Coordinates of C-alpha atoms in Angstrom, one line a residue:
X465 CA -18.6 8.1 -3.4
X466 CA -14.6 6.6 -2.7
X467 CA -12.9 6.8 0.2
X468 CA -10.1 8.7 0.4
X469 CA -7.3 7.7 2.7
X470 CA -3.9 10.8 3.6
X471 CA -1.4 9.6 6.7
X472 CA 1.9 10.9 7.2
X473 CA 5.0 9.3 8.4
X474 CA 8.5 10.6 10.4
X475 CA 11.3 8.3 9.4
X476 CA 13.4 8.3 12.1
X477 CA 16.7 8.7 10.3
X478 CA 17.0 9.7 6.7
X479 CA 15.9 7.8 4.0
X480 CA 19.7 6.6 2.9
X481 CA 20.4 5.2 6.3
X482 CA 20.4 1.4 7.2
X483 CA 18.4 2.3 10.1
X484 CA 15.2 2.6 7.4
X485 CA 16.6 0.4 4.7
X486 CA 14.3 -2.5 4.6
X487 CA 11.6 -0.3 5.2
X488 CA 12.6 2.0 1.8
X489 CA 13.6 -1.6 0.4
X490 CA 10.3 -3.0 0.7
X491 CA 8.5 0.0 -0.2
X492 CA 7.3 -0.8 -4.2
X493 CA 6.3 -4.3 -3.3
X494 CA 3.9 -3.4 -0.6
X495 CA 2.8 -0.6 -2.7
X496 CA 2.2 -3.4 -5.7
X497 CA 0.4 -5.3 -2.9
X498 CA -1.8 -2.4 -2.4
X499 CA -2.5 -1.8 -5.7
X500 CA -3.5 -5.4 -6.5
X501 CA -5.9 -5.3 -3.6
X502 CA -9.7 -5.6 -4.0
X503 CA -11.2 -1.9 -3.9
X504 CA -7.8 -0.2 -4.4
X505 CA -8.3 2.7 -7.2
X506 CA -5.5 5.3 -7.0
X507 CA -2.8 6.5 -5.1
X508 CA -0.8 9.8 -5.2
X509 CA 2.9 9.3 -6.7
X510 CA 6.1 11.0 -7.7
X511 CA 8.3 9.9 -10.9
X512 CA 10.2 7.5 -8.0
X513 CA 6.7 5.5 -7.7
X514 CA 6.2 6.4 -4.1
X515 CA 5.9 9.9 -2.1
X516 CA 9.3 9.5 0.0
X517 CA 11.2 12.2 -2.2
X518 CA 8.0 15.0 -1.0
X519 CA 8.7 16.7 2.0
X520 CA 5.9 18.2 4.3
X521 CA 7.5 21.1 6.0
X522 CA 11.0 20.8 4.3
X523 CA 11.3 18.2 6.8
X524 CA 12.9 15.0 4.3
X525 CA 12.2 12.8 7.4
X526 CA 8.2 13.6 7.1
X527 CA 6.6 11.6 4.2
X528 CA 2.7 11.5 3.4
X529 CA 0.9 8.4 1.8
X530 CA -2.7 9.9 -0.1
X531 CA -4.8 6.9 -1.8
X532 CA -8.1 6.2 -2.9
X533 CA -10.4 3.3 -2.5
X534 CA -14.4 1.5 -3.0
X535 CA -14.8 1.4 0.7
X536 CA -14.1 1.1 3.9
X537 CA -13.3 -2.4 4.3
X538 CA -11.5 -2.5 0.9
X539 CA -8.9 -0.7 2.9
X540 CA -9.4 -1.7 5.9
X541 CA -8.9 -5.0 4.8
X542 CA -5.5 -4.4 2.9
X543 CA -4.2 -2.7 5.8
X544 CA -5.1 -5.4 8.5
X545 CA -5.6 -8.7 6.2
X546 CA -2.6 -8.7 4.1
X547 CA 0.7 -8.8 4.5
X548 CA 0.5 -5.1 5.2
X549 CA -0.2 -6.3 8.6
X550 CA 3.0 -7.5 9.1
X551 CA 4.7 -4.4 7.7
X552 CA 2.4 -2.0 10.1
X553 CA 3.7 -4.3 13.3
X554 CA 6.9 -2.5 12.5
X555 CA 6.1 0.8 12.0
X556 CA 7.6 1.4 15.1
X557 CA 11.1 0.9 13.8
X558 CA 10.9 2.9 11.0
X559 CA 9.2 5.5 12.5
X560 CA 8.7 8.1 14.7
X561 CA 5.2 8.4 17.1
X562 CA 3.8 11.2 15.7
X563 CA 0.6 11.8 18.4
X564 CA -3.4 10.0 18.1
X565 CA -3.3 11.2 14.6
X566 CA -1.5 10.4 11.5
X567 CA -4.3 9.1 9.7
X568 CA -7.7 10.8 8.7
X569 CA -10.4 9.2 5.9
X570 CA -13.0 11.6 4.6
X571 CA -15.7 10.4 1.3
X572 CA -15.0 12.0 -1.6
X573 CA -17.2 12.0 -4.9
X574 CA -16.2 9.4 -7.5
X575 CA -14.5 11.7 -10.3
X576 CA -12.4 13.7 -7.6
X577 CA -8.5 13.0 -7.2
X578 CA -7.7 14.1 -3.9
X579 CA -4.4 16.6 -3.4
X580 CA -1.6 16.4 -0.8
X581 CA -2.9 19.9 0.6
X582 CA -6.6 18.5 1.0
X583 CA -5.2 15.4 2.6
X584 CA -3.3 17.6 5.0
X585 CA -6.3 19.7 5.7
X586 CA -8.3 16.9 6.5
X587 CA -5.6 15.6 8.9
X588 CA -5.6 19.2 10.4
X589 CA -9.3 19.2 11.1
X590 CA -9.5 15.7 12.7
X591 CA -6.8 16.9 15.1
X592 CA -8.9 19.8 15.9
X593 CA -12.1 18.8 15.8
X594 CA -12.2 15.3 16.5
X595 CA -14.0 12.6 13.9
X596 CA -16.6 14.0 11.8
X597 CA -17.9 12.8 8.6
X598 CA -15.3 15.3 7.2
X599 CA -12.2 13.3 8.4
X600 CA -12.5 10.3 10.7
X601 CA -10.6 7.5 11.3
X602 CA -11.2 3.5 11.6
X603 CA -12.3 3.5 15.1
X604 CA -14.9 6.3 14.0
X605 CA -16.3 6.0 10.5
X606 CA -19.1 7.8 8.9
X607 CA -20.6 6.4 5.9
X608 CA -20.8 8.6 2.8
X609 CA -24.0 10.3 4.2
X610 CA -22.2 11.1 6.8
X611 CA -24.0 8.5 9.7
X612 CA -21.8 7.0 12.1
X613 CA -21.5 3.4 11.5

């Protein structure tokens, strides 16, 4: 099984104003970073490289990130070891709070390539239902049987 990771974003101005520039700016090279991490195996793209041109709910402020990865801690690690880190401190400039959930992580078998409409599904049930071993989140993980670790 691979861990699949969907979280969705809400710029807070359009993506051609200054006010989100270094964040757009910096956008390929933390998504190289990603890619050259330990465990990283895929993540969902458009012909720009990234996901910023999709638009969840013809809102073109609201952009989804989908990826897949080994574990766990292989993403955990890239989000809160690298220099990720420091571009997840910001967040906060770049974007609107959203609520408890923007992020969901659900197990997924190792020959399946997760859509933008299962990530959103998954995000939709961890709203509703809390974690589960269907979508939970790093404070609450299941592993791939679906045990709370």
């Amino acid at each position: 099984m691979h861990l699949a990771q969907y979280n969705i974003g809400r710029l807070v101005a359009p993506r051609e104003d200054p006010a989100v520039a270094e964040f757009m700016d910096e956008l390929d090279r933390i998504n190289a970073l990603a890619e050259a991490s330990p465990g990283y195996l895929w993540r969902a793209q458009s012909d720009e490289g990234n996901l910023t041109a999709y638009h969840l709910d013809d809102d073109p402020q609201l952009i989804p990130n989908l990826s897949v990865w080994r574990s766990v801690d292989a993403l955990r690690a890239y989000v809160y070891r690298s220099e990720h880190r420091d571009f997840l401190r910001r967040r906060r400039e770049w974007f609107e709070t959203l609520g408890r959930h923007y992020l969901v992580l659900w197990w997924i078998p190792e020959d399946h390539e997760p859509t933008l409409d299962e990530g959103r599904e998954r995000l939709d049930r961890l709203k509703t239902n809390g974690p589960s071993p269907e979508a939970f989140t790093f404070r609450t993980v299941f592993d791939p049987e679906g045990v709370p670790t």
